[in-house]
Coordinates of C-alpha atoms in Angstrom, one line a residue:
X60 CA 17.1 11.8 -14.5
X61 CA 13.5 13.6 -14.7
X62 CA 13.1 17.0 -13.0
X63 CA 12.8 17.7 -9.7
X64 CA 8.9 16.9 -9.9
X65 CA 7.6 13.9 -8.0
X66 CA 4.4 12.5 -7.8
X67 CA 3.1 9.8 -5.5
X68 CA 1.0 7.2 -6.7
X69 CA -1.2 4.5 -4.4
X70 CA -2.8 1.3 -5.9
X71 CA -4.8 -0.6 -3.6
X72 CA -5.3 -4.5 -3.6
X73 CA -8.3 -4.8 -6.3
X74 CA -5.5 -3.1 -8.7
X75 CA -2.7 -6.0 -7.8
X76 CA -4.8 -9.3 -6.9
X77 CA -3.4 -11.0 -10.2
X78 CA -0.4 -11.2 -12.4
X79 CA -2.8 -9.5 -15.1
X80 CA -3.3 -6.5 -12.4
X81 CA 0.5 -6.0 -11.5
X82 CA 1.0 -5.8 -15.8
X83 CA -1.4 -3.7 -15.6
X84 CA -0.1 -1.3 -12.7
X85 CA 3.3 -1.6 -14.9
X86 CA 1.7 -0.2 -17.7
X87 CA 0.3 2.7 -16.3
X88 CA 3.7 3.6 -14.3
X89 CA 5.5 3.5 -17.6
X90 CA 3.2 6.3 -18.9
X91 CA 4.8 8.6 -17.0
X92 CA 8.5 9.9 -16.7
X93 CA 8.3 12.3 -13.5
X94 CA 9.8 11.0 -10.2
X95 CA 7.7 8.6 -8.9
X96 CA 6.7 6.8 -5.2
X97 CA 4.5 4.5 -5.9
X98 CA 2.7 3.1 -2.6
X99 CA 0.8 -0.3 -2.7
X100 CA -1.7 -2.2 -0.7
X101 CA -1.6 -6.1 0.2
X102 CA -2.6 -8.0 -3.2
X103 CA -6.4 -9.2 -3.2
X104 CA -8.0 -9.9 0.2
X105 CA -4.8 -11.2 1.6
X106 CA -5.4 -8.9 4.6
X107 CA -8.9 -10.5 5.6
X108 CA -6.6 -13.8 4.8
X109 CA -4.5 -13.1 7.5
X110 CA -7.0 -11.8 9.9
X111 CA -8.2 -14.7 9.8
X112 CA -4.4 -16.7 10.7
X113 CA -4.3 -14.1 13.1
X114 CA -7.5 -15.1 14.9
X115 CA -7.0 -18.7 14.6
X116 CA -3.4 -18.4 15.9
X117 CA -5.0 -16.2 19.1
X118 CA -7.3 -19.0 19.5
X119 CA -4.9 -22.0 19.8
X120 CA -6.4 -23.3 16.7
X121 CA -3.7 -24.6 14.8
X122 CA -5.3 -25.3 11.5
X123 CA -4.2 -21.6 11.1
X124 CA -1.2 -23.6 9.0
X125 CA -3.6 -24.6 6.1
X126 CA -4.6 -20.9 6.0
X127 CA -0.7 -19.8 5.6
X128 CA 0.0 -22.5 3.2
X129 CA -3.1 -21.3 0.7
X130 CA -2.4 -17.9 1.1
X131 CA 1.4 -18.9 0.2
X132 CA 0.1 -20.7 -2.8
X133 CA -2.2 -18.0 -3.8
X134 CA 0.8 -15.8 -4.2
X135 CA 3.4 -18.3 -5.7
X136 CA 0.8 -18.9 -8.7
X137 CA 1.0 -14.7 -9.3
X138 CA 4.8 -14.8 -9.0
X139 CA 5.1 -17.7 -11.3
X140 CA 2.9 -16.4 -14.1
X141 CA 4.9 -13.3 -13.9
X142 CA 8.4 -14.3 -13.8
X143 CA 10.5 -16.9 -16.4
X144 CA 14.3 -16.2 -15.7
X145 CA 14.1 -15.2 -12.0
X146 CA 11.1 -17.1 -10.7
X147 CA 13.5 -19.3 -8.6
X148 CA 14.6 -16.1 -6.8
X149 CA 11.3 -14.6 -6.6
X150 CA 10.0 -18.0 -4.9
X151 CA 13.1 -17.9 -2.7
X152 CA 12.1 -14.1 -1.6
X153 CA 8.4 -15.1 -0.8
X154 CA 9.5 -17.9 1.3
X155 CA 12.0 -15.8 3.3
X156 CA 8.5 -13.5 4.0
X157 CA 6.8 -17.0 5.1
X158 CA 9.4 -18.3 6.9
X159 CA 9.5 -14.4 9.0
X160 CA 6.1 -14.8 9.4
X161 CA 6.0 -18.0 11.0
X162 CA 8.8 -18.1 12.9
X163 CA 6.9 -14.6 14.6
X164 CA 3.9 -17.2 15.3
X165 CA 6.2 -19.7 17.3
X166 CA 8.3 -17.3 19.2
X167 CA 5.7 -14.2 20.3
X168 CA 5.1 -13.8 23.9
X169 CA 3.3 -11.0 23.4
X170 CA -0.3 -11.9 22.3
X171 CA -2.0 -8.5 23.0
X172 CA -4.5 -8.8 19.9
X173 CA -3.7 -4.7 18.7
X174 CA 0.3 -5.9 18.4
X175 CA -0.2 -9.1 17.1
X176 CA -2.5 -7.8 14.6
X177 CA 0.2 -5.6 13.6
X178 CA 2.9 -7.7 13.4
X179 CA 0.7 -10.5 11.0
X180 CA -1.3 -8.6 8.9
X181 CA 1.9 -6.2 7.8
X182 CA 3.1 -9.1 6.0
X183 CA 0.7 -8.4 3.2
X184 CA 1.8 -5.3 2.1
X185 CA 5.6 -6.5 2.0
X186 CA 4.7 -9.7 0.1
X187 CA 3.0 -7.7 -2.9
X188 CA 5.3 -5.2 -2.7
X189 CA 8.1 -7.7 -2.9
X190 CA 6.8 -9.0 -6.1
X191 CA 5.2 -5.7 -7.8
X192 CA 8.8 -4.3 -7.1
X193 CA 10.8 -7.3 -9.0
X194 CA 7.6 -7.5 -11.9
X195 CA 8.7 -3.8 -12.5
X196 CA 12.4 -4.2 -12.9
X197 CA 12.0 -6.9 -15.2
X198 CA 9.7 -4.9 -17.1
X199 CA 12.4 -2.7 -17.4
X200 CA 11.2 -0.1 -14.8
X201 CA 14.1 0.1 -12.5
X202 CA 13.0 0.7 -8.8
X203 CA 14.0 0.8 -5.5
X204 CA 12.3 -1.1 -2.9
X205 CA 11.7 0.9 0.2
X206 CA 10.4 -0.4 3.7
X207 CA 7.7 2.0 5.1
X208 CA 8.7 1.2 8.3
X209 CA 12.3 2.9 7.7
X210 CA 11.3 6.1 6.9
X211 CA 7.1 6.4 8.7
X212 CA 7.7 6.5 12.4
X213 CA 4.9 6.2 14.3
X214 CA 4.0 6.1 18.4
X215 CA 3.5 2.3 19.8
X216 CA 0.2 2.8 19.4
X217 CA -0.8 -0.2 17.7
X218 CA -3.6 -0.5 14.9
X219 CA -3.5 3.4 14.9
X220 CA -0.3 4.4 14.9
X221 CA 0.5 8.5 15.2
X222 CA 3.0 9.5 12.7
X223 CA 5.6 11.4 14.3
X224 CA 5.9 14.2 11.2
X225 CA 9.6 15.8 12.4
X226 CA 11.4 12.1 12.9
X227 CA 9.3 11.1 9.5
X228 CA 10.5 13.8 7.6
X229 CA 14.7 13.3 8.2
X230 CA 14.5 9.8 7.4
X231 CA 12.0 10.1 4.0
X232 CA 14.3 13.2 2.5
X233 CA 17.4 10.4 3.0
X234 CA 15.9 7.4 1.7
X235 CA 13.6 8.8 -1.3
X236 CA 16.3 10.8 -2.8
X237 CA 15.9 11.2 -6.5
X238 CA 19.6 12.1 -7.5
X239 CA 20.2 8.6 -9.0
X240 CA 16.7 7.0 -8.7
X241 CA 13.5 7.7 -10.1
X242 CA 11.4 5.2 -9.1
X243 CA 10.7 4.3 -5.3
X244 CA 8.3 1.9 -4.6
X245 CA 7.2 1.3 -1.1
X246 CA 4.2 -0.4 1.1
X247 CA 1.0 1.3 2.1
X248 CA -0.8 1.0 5.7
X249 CA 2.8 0.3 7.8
X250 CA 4.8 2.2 9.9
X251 CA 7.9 1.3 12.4
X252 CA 8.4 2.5 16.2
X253 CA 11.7 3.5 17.8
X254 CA 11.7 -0.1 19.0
X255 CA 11.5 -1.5 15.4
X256 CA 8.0 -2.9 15.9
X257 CA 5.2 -3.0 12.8
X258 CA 2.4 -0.3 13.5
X259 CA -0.4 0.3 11.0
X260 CA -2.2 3.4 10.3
X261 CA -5.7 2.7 10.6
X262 CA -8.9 2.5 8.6
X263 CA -7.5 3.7 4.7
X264 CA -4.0 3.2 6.1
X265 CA -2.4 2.8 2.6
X266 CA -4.3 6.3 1.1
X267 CA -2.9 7.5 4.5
X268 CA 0.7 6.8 3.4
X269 CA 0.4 8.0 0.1
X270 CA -0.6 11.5 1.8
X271 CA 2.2 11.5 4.6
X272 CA 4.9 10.8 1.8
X273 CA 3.1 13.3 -0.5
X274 CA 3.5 16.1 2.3
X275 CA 6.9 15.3 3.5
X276 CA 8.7 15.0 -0.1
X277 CA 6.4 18.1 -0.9
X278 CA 4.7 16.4 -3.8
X279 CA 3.2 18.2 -6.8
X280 CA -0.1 15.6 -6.6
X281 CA -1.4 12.2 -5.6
X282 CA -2.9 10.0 -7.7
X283 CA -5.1 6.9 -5.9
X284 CA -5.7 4.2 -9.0
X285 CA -8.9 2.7 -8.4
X286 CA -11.5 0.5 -10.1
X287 CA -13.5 3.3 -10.6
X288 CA -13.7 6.2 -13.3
X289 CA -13.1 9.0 -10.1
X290 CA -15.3 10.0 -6.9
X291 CA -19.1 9.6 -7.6
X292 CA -21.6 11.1 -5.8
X293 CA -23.2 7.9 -4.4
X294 CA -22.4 4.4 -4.2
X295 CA -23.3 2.5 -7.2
X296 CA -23.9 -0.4 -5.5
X297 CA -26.9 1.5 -3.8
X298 CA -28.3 3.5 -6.8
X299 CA -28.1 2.7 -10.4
X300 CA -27.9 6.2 -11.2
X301 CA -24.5 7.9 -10.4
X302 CA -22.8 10.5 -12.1
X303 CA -19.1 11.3 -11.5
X304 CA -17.7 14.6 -10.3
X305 CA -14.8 16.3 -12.0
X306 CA -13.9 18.3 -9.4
X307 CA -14.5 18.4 -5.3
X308 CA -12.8 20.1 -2.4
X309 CA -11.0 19.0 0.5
X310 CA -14.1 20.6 2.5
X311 CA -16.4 18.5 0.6
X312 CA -14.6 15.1 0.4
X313 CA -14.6 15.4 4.1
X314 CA -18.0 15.9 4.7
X315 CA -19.2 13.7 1.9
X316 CA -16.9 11.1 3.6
X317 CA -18.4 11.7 7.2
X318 CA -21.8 11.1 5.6
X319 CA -20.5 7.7 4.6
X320 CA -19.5 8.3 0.9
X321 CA -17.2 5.9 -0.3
X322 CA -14.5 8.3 -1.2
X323 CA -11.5 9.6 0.9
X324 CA -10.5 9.1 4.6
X325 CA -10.6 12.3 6.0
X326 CA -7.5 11.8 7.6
X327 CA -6.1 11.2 4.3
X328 CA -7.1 14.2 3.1
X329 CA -5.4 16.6 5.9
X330 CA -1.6 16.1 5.3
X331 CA -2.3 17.1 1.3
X332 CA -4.8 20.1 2.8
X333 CA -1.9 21.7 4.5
X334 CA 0.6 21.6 2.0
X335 CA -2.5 22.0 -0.9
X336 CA -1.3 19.1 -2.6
X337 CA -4.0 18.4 -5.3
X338 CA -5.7 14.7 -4.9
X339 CA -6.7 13.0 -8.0
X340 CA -8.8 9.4 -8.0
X341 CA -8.2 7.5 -11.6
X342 CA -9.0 4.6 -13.1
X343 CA -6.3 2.0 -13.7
X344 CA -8.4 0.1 -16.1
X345 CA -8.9 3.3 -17.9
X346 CA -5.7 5.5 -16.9
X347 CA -6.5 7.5 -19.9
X348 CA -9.4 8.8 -18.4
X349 CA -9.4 12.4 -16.5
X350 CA -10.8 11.4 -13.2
X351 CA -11.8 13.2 -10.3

């Protein structure tokens, strides 16, 4: 086993939308040997995909079916392009996720949109962590599959769930413990209630999660993988000229962010301000590269 050292990683769902993204997100895990949790987002735009189920289904519009069906194809075609020997099981797992899925659509009585929202869209973060988690073990990067909703306890508060920090922290130090494992990996943007219901975390719910685990296992850093080289101080897609900064502080991430800089949620940033728990923003097409 590594040292006591763990790090928390978060990859969001431009780094996992293809089989060539989840090699990828192998790759740069096996360039490290610390204790790692690695925290990952819904593959693609699978959670616009089931938005959209989700507001066909709360419209009686049952074509909502064709929807589930391509979005069950789109991920099939990433588990069979990365799988040989196991690719029957792996197919077996993501129809057990469908079949959960559906059989939530048929027998909900509850259709207030906040906790249906929850209850749908969370199944894209446990579908691509399903498959990253399997990818990795047959890469020979043994890992232990976590459910978020285990060990992040929120309020009932649906869509913007409120961590509850004291119950949180009990159940993380059990389930993360690094004695025998050194790899966790576990789902960004959900958390459970008491009750055993799905909450999600909001606007940058999965950076969110990689904070809240970073602060309660009292990580030494956080690494968000991106598709960019770091933080830059404007949007590219607004100015040609952008230069990228090596170095900002919590203060200035959060006012940069208030001023509508795509860079950190600021409720992302508070957990790690508290416990100063440096925040680094890489490149996973360049993981070589310093970053911000």
């Amino acid at each position: 086993m590594s040292s006591g050292i763990v790090k928390v990683f978060k990859f969001g769902g431009a780094s996992v939308r293809s089989a060539e993204g989840v090699r990828n997100l192998a790759n740069v895990i096996n360039r490290y040997s610390e204790n790692l949790v690695v925290v990952v987002s819904a593959m693609g735009k699978t959670t616009n995909a089931l938005e959209i189920i989700l507001a066909k289904y709360l419209d009686n519009d049952l074509s909502y079916a064709v929807n589930i069906a391509s979005l069950k194809k789109y991920h099939l075609d990433i588990v069979n392009e990365l799988f040989n020997r196991i690719k029957d099981l792996e197919e077996r797992n993501l129809d057990l996720l469908f079949t959960d899925l559906e059989t939530f659509i048929k027998t909900n009585k509850n259709f207030d949109y906040n906790f249906c929202y929850d209850q749908i869209v969370s199944f894209g973060e446990l579908i691509s962590t399903t498959i990253v988690s399997a990818y990795l073990n047959t890469f020979g990067l043994d890992n232990t599959w976590v459910d978020a909703r285990n060990c992040i306890k929120s309020d009932a508060t649906y869509r913007e769930g409120n961590v509850d920090y004291k119950t949180s922290l009990t159940l993380t130090k059990q389930i993360f413990d690094f004695t025998h494992e050194r790899v966790f990996l576990t789902q960004g943007f959900i958390a459970g209630t008491q009750l055993n219901t799905t909450t999600t975390l909001g606007r940058e719910g999965s950076d969110y999660t990689a904070a809240i685990l970073a602060n309660l296992l009292d990580a030494e850093d956080v690494t968000i993988w991106k598709d960019v080289e770091g933080v830059l101080n404007a949007d590219p897609k607004l100015f040609k000229k952008t230069c990228k900064l090596d170095f900002v502080s919590f203060q200035e991430a959060i006012e940069l962010a208030y001023c509508g800089a795509q860079i950190i949620h600021p409720k992302t940033i508070k957990p790690l301000q508290n416990k100063k728990i440096p925040l680094y923003v890489k490149s996973f097409i360049h993981p070589e590269a310093i970053g911000t």
